């Protein structure tokens, strides 16, 4: 049996070693065919490693700690599966395209940071790997070097650096609160509830991780980045990379201690994002942008689950959020990969290809027997019969509506050649991801002891999952009939207003600069001084 420490080390060492090997041109040229193998050690670690062993690297005073807890194992396993299939997809997708070497380097940087974050057990390693992930992901976003890609990359890196600045401040404050010289994340979470700076630290943590998670109003990087990136990159960015923020919330926020004020605020922000993503998403026509707004909605719902756990001091929220996020990793990855497959498929073969897309897409809204229904069933235990549960049901209706809008927009992107067929190298990774998204949630659900969770096959449970889907389908038909009345919201919505504000600021800045230059001329300066003297003299003699 391979030692646990060796397995944990291989999760980071293998992709990092492949990244360093890219310094040699010959290795770089052959690296695209190896991308699918880089995440395999992570999958092996999830299946074979024990959860009570830590890997410590460095000296006694300064060291990095890596460990595998249950939420981290769930997310690491599904992320590894998505990276494996997306790596195979990228091999076919990048054939004949320019800048393959740069794509590979950015892919491996993002992969190393993403998988490492799920193992990071201390604040230093978490922050370092998060920064590595950010740099690699920015390179993937700007890969096509179009004006759209450069703008998306600028927005992404700007918000990411701001979020990491907030997190760094929170980590420094947390480090001062932990007894001794420990920098472990579990010790930080334990010290946070009694810290005199608790509210400031929580505000910084939620702001930083919320930006990374795409919480409204900091969500606008998602539609810009996912639409601009190459399709396999969009799949891993939306599926795996963004879940680093969810794991950060699970590990840093004190879920075992009831914090009603912060829990209510976080749950409200998450539920608002869940509805907002649907409302803006149904106005979009680019399938990748529709999926991006779906991610805004789904990430908001996951954050709301964590918030409900903080509200009640219920640590079950950690596993519930991890389970829901794991399903989203696989489904959203499969849906993004389908965009490239359908674009290469002609009308003669379109509907057989759309069928599996439809199943997993509507499953995201809670279609019975799918992983989405199981994810919502797990989350229901945290929501109870509160108003949050009613909003969650409304979110399920909206998600179904949004996914049907995605299917309609996706069908319109099919190849103009009726006989066109997508390459096998694109089809099999996509189908494998879709199949895994259906199987893995059931495998995870069935490992829970009997009686702990409701029976997903009970008639009442099936109907509770089915009727929001049916209502969403009816609303989708109505939406398509009156679609011309919908407003045309540009992708990134809030980003457009920010762009207008920046242009206005630039204009005013140039105007003020010209005024300053004019005032610094001798005649204007002398006249201004004379007017000032007269005004002061008048004020003195008027007393």
PDB file of N, CA and C in Angstrom, residues 394-457:
ATOM      1  N   UNK A 394     -37.958  28.283  -5.330  1.00  0.00           N
ATOM      2  CA  UNK A 394     -38.054  29.239  -6.435  1.00  0.00           C
ATOM      3  C   UNK A 394     -36.789  29.202  -7.286  1.00  0.00           C
ATOM      4  N   UNK A 395     -35.643  29.023  -6.634  1.00  0.00           N
ATOM      5  CA  UNK A 395     -34.382  28.913  -7.359  1.00  0.00           C
ATOM      6  C   UNK A 395     -34.353  27.669  -8.240  1.00  0.00           C
ATOM      7  N   UNK A 396     -34.944  26.561  -7.757  1.00  0.00           N
ATOM      8  CA  UNK A 396     -35.001  25.333  -8.562  1.00  0.00           C
ATOM      9  C   UNK A 396     -35.849  25.548  -9.807  1.00  0.00           C
ATOM     10  N   UNK A 397     -36.968  26.255  -9.661  1.00  0.00           N
ATOM     11  CA  UNK A 397     -37.803  26.590 -10.826  1.00  0.00           C
ATOM     12  C   UNK A 397     -37.000  27.436 -11.807  1.00  0.00           C
ATOM     13  N   UNK A 398     -36.322  28.452 -11.265  1.00  0.00           N
ATOM     14  CA  UNK A 398     -35.531  29.330 -12.125  1.00  0.00           C
ATOM     15  C   UNK A 398     -34.375  28.624 -12.800  1.00  0.00           C
ATOM     16  N   UNK A 399     -33.732  27.696 -12.088  1.00  0.00           N
ATOM     17  CA  UNK A 399     -32.621  26.951 -12.685  1.00  0.00           C
ATOM     18  C   UNK A 399     -33.100  26.111 -13.861  1.00  0.00           C
ATOM     19  N   UNK A 400     -34.258  25.460 -13.702  1.00  0.00           N
ATOM     20  CA  UNK A 400     -34.816  24.689 -14.815  1.00  0.00           C
ATOM     21  C   UNK A 400     -35.089  25.595 -16.006  1.00  0.00           C
ATOM     22  N   UNK A 401     -35.704  26.734 -15.750  1.00  0.00           N
ATOM     23  CA  UNK A 401     -35.969  27.706 -16.813  1.00  0.00           C
ATOM     24  C   UNK A 401     -34.680  28.130 -17.497  1.00  0.00           C
ATOM     25  N   UNK A 402     -33.658  28.415 -16.708  1.00  0.00           N
ATOM     26  CA  UNK A 402     -32.382  28.875 -17.261  1.00  0.00           C
ATOM     27  C   UNK A 402     -31.700  27.777 -18.066  1.00  0.00           C
ATOM     28  N   UNK A 403     -31.773  26.539 -17.607  1.00  0.00           N
ATOM     29  CA  UNK A 403     -31.143  25.442 -18.326  1.00  0.00           C
ATOM     30  C   UNK A 403     -31.848  25.147 -19.650  1.00  0.00           C
ATOM     31  N   UNK A 404     -33.142  25.318 -19.687  1.00  0.00           N
ATOM     32  CA  UNK A 404     -33.860  25.150 -20.956  1.00  0.00           C
ATOM     33  C   UNK A 404     -33.524  26.287 -21.917  1.00  0.00           C
ATOM     34  N   UNK A 405     -33.290  27.465 -21.365  1.00  0.00           N
ATOM     35  CA  UNK A 405     -32.822  28.579 -22.198  1.00  0.00           C
ATOM     36  C   UNK A 405     -31.432  28.269 -22.758  1.00  0.00           C
ATOM     37  N   UNK A 406     -30.596  27.652 -21.938  1.00  0.00           N
ATOM     38  CA  UNK A 406     -29.269  27.234 -22.397  1.00  0.00           C
ATOM     39  C   UNK A 406     -29.379  26.228 -23.541  1.00  0.00           C
ATOM     40  N   UNK A 407     -30.251  25.226 -23.393  1.00  0.00           N
ATOM     41  CA  UNK A 407     -30.413  24.222 -24.444  1.00  0.00           C
ATOM     42  C   UNK A 407     -30.870  24.869 -25.743  1.00  0.00           C
ATOM     43  N   UNK A 408     -31.777  25.818 -25.653  1.00  0.00           N
ATOM     44  CA  UNK A 408     -32.261  26.487 -26.866  1.00  0.00           C
ATOM     45  C   UNK A 408     -31.149  27.282 -27.542  1.00  0.00           C
ATOM     46  N   UNK A 409     -30.375  28.008 -26.759  1.00  0.00           N
ATOM     47  CA  UNK A 409     -29.270  28.781 -27.330  1.00  0.00           C
ATOM     48  C   UNK A 409     -28.166  27.866 -27.837  1.00  0.00           C
ATOM     49  N   UNK A 410     -27.955  26.725 -27.157  1.00  0.00           N
ATOM     50  CA  UNK A 410     -26.926  25.783 -27.588  1.00  0.00           C
ATOM     51  C   UNK A 410     -27.276  25.174 -28.938  1.00  0.00           C
ATOM     52  N   UNK A 411     -28.538  24.806 -29.145  1.00  0.00           N
ATOM     53  CA  UNK A 411     -28.960  24.197 -30.410  1.00  0.00           C
ATOM     54  C   UNK A 411     -28.714  25.129 -31.586  1.00  0.00           C
ATOM     55  N   UNK A 412     -28.792  26.435 -31.356  1.00  0.00           N
ATOM     56  CA  UNK A 412     -28.598  27.410 -32.430  1.00  0.00           C
ATOM     57  C   UNK A 412     -27.139  27.548 -32.847  1.00  0.00           C
ATOM     58  N   UNK A 413     -26.219  27.001 -32.062  1.00  0.00           N
ATOM     59  CA  UNK A 413     -24.790  27.110 -32.395  1.00  0.00           C
ATOM     60  C   UNK A 413     -24.289  25.911 -33.189  1.00  0.00           C
ATOM     61  N   UNK A 414     -25.176  24.981 -33.559  1.00  0.00           N
ATOM     62  CA  UNK A 414     -24.758  23.784 -34.290  1.00  0.00           C
ATOM     63  C   UNK A 414     -24.119  24.152 -35.621  1.00  0.00           C
ATOM     64  N   UNK A 415     -23.290  23.251 -36.122  1.00  0.00           N
ATOM     65  CA  UNK A 415     -22.582  23.483 -37.374  1.00  0.00           C
ATOM     66  C   UNK A 415     -23.557  23.702 -38.540  1.00  0.00           C
ATOM     67  N   UNK A 416     -23.157  24.563 -39.481  1.00  0.00           N
ATOM     68  CA  UNK A 416     -23.970  24.817 -40.665  1.00  0.00           C
ATOM     69  C   UNK A 416     -23.984  23.636 -41.627  1.00  0.00           C
ATOM     70  N   UNK A 417     -22.995  22.758 -41.491  1.00  0.00           N
ATOM     71  CA  UNK A 417     -22.944  21.550 -42.322  1.00  0.00           C
ATOM     72  C   UNK A 417     -23.823  20.474 -41.702  1.00  0.00           C
ATOM     73  N   UNK A 418     -24.926  20.070 -42.349  1.00  0.00           N
ATOM     74  CA  UNK A 418     -25.838  19.093 -41.736  1.00  0.00           C
ATOM     75  C   UNK A 418     -25.174  17.762 -41.419  1.00  0.00           C
ATOM     76  N   UNK A 419     -24.119  17.415 -42.156  1.00  0.00           N
ATOM     77  CA  UNK A 419     -23.461  16.122 -41.955  1.00  0.00           C
ATOM     78  C   UNK A 419     -22.267  16.193 -41.016  1.00  0.00           C
ATOM     79  N   UNK A 420     -22.000  17.354 -40.464  1.00  0.00           N
ATOM     80  CA  UNK A 420     -20.809  17.511 -39.617  1.00  0.00           C
ATOM     81  C   UNK A 420     -20.895  16.633 -38.376  1.00  0.00           C
ATOM     82  N   UNK A 421     -19.754  16.111 -37.977  1.00  0.00           N
ATOM     83  CA  UNK A 421     -19.668  15.254 -36.787  1.00  0.00           C
ATOM     84  C   UNK A 421     -18.507  15.720 -35.928  1.00  0.00           C
ATOM     85  N   UNK A 422     -18.749  15.863 -34.653  1.00  0.00           N
ATOM     86  CA  UNK A 422     -17.686  16.274 -33.739  1.00  0.00           C
ATOM     87  C   UNK A 422     -16.625  15.185 -33.653  1.00  0.00           C
ATOM     88  N   UNK A 423     -15.385  15.589 -33.478  1.00  0.00           N
ATOM     89  CA  UNK A 423     -14.274  14.644 -33.371  1.00  0.00           C
ATOM     90  C   UNK A 423     -14.446  13.754 -32.139  1.00  0.00           C
ATOM     91  N   UNK A 424     -14.001  12.530 -32.271  1.00  0.00           N
ATOM     92  CA  UNK A 424     -14.104  11.576 -31.164  1.00  0.00           C
ATOM     93  C   UNK A 424     -13.368  12.097 -29.931  1.00  0.00           C
ATOM     94  N   UNK A 425     -12.260  12.800 -30.162  1.00  0.00           N
ATOM     95  CA  UNK A 425     -11.486  13.346 -29.059  1.00  0.00           C
ATOM     96  C   UNK A 425     -12.230  14.404 -28.259  1.00  0.00           C
ATOM     97  N   UNK A 426     -13.286  14.974 -28.824  1.00  0.00           N
ATOM     98  CA  UNK A 426     -14.150  15.893 -28.088  1.00  0.00           C
ATOM     99  C   UNK A 426     -15.335  15.172 -27.460  1.00  0.00           C
ATOM    100  N   UNK A 427     -15.867  14.191 -28.184  1.00  0.00           N
ATOM    101  CA  UNK A 427     -17.108  13.552 -27.754  1.00  0.00           C
ATOM    102  C   UNK A 427     -16.908  12.673 -26.521  1.00  0.00           C
ATOM    103  N   UNK A 428     -15.860  11.817 -26.531  1.00  0.00           N
ATOM    104  CA  UNK A 428     -15.766  10.868 -25.425  1.00  0.00           C
ATOM    105  C   UNK A 428     -15.438  11.536 -24.096  1.00  0.00           C
ATOM    106  N   UNK A 429     -14.576  12.577 -24.030  1.00  0.00           N
ATOM    107  CA  UNK A 429     -14.392  13.226 -22.715  1.00  0.00           C
ATOM    108  C   UNK A 429     -15.666  13.890 -22.201  1.00  0.00           C
ATOM    109  N   UNK A 430     -16.443  14.471 -23.145  1.00  0.00           N
ATOM    110  CA  UNK A 430     -17.700  15.097 -22.745  1.00  0.00           C
ATOM    111  C   UNK A 430     -18.690  14.059 -22.221  1.00  0.00           C
ATOM    112  N   UNK A 431     -18.863  12.955 -22.948  1.00  0.00           N
ATOM    113  CA  UNK A 431     -19.794  11.908 -22.503  1.00  0.00           C
ATOM    114  C   UNK A 431     -19.337  11.281 -21.187  1.00  0.00           C
ATOM    115  N   UNK A 432     -18.027  11.120 -21.029  1.00  0.00           N
ATOM    116  CA  UNK A 432     -17.511  10.547 -19.779  1.00  0.00           C
ATOM    117  C   UNK A 432     -17.823  11.466 -18.602  1.00  0.00           C
ATOM    118  N   UNK A 433     -17.643  12.769 -18.799  1.00  0.00           N
ATOM    119  CA  UNK A 433     -17.944  13.733 -17.728  1.00  0.00           C
ATOM    120  C   UNK A 433     -19.435  13.726 -17.404  1.00  0.00           C
ATOM    121  N   UNK A 434     -20.275  13.669 -18.455  1.00  0.00           N
ATOM    122  CA  UNK A 434     -21.726  13.631 -18.238  1.00  0.00           C
ATOM    123  C   UNK A 434     -22.120  12.379 -17.462  1.00  0.00           C
ATOM    124  N   UNK A 435     -21.554  11.233 -17.836  1.00  0.00           N
ATOM    125  CA  UNK A 435     -21.882   9.986 -17.141  1.00  0.00           C
ATOM    126  C   UNK A 435     -21.433  10.034 -15.689  1.00  0.00           C
ATOM    127  N   UNK A 436     -20.230  10.543 -15.456  1.00  0.00           N
ATOM    128  CA  UNK A 436     -19.711  10.634 -14.090  1.00  0.00           C
ATOM    129  C   UNK A 436     -20.587  11.559 -13.242  1.00  0.00           C
ATOM    130  N   UNK A 437     -21.107  12.644 -13.860  1.00  0.00           N
ATOM    131  CA  UNK A 437     -21.953  13.584 -13.110  1.00  0.00           C
ATOM    132  C   UNK A 437     -23.247  12.939 -12.643  1.00  0.00           C
ATOM    133  N   UNK A 438     -23.672  11.871 -13.316  1.00  0.00           N
ATOM    134  CA  UNK A 438     -24.873  11.139 -12.895  1.00  0.00           C
ATOM    135  C   UNK A 438     -24.553  10.061 -11.865  1.00  0.00           C
ATOM    136  N   UNK A 439     -23.386   9.433 -11.977  1.00  0.00           N
ATOM    137  CA  UNK A 439     -23.051   8.283 -11.140  1.00  0.00           C
ATOM    138  C   UNK A 439     -22.457   8.698  -9.791  1.00  0.00           C
ATOM    139  N   UNK A 440     -21.521   9.655  -9.802  1.00  0.00           N
ATOM    140  CA  UNK A 440     -20.797   9.993  -8.579  1.00  0.00           C
ATOM    141  C   UNK A 440     -21.713  10.504  -7.457  1.00  0.00           C
ATOM    142  N   UNK A 441     -22.675  11.405  -7.728  1.00  0.00           N
ATOM    143  CA  UNK A 441     -23.551  11.825  -6.621  1.00  0.00           C
ATOM    144  C   UNK A 441     -24.285  10.667  -5.960  1.00  0.00           C
ATOM    145  N   UNK A 442     -24.729   9.690  -6.753  1.00  0.00           N
ATOM    146  CA  UNK A 442     -25.381   8.517  -6.168  1.00  0.00           C
ATOM    147  C   UNK A 442     -24.390   7.705  -5.343  1.00  0.00           C
ATOM    148  N   UNK A 443     -23.170   7.556  -5.848  1.00  0.00           N
ATOM    149  CA  UNK A 443     -22.158   6.811  -5.096  1.00  0.00           C
ATOM    150  C   UNK A 443     -21.871   7.474  -3.756  1.00  0.00           C
ATOM    151  N   UNK A 444     -21.790   8.801  -3.747  1.00  0.00           N
ATOM    152  CA  UNK A 444     -21.551   9.519  -2.498  1.00  0.00           C
ATOM    153  C   UNK A 444     -22.758   9.427  -1.569  1.00  0.00           C
ATOM    154  N   UNK A 445     -23.941   9.573  -2.139  1.00  0.00           N
ATOM    155  CA  UNK A 445     -25.163   9.560  -1.327  1.00  0.00           C
ATOM    156  C   UNK A 445     -25.366   8.215  -0.648  1.00  0.00           C
ATOM    157  N   UNK A 446     -25.045   7.145  -1.357  1.00  0.00           N
ATOM    158  CA  UNK A 446     -25.271   5.803  -0.816  1.00  0.00           C
ATOM    159  C   UNK A 446     -24.239   5.408   0.236  1.00  0.00           C
ATOM    160  N   UNK A 447     -23.156   6.184   0.367  1.00  0.00           N
ATOM    161  CA  UNK A 447     -22.183   5.905   1.426  1.00  0.00           C
ATOM    162  C   UNK A 447     -22.635   6.446   2.775  1.00  0.00           C
ATOM    163  N   UNK A 448     -23.646   7.340   2.761  1.00  0.00           N
ATOM    164  CA  UNK A 448     -24.162   7.882   4.022  1.00  0.00           C
ATOM    165  C   UNK A 448     -24.962   6.798   4.732  1.00  0.00           C
ATOM    166  N   UNK A 449     -24.792   6.641   6.049  1.00  0.00           N
ATOM    167  CA  UNK A 449     -25.537   5.599   6.780  1.00  0.00           C
ATOM    168  C   UNK A 449     -27.040   5.697   6.566  1.00  0.00           C
ATOM    169  N   UNK A 450     -27.695   4.573   6.430  1.00  0.00           N
ATOM    170  CA  UNK A 450     -29.130   4.531   6.178  1.00  0.00           C
ATOM    171  C   UNK A 450     -29.894   5.223   7.301  1.00  0.00           C
ATOM    172  N   UNK A 451     -30.874   6.016   6.930  1.00  0.00           N
ATOM    173  CA  UNK A 451     -31.683   6.735   7.903  1.00  0.00           C
ATOM    174  C   UNK A 451     -31.185   8.119   8.211  1.00  0.00           C
ATOM    175  N   UNK A 452     -29.943   8.427   7.831  1.00  0.00           N
ATOM    176  CA  UNK A 452     -29.399   9.761   8.079  1.00  0.00           C
ATOM    177  C   UNK A 452     -30.040  10.791   7.167  1.00  0.00           C
ATOM    178  N   UNK A 453     -30.282  10.412   5.908  1.00  0.00           N
ATOM    179  CA  UNK A 453     -30.891  11.298   4.926  1.00  0.00           C
ATOM    180  C   UNK A 453     -32.184  10.676   4.417  1.00  0.00           C
ATOM    181  N   UNK A 454     -33.080  11.492   3.851  1.00  0.00           N
ATOM    182  CA  UNK A 454     -34.349  10.946   3.351  1.00  0.00           C
ATOM    183  C   UNK A 454     -34.131   9.964   2.197  1.00  0.00           C
ATOM    184  N   UNK A 455     -35.110   9.120   2.003  1.00  0.00           N
ATOM    185  CA  UNK A 455     -35.077   8.168   0.898  1.00  0.00           C
ATOM    186  C   UNK A 455     -35.363   8.921  -0.397  1.00  0.00           C
ATOM    187  N   UNK A 456     -34.394   8.982  -1.332  1.00  0.00           N
ATOM    188  CA  UNK A 456     -34.605   9.778  -2.554  1.00  0.00           C
ATOM    189  C   UNK A 456     -35.644   9.183  -3.496  1.00  0.00           C
ATOM    190  N   UNK A 457     -36.045   7.937  -3.254  1.00  0.00           N
ATOM    191  CA  UNK A 457     -37.025   7.278  -4.127  1.00  0.00           C
ATOM    192  C   UNK A 457     -38.432   7.282  -3.540  1.00  0.00           C
TER     193      UNK A 457
END
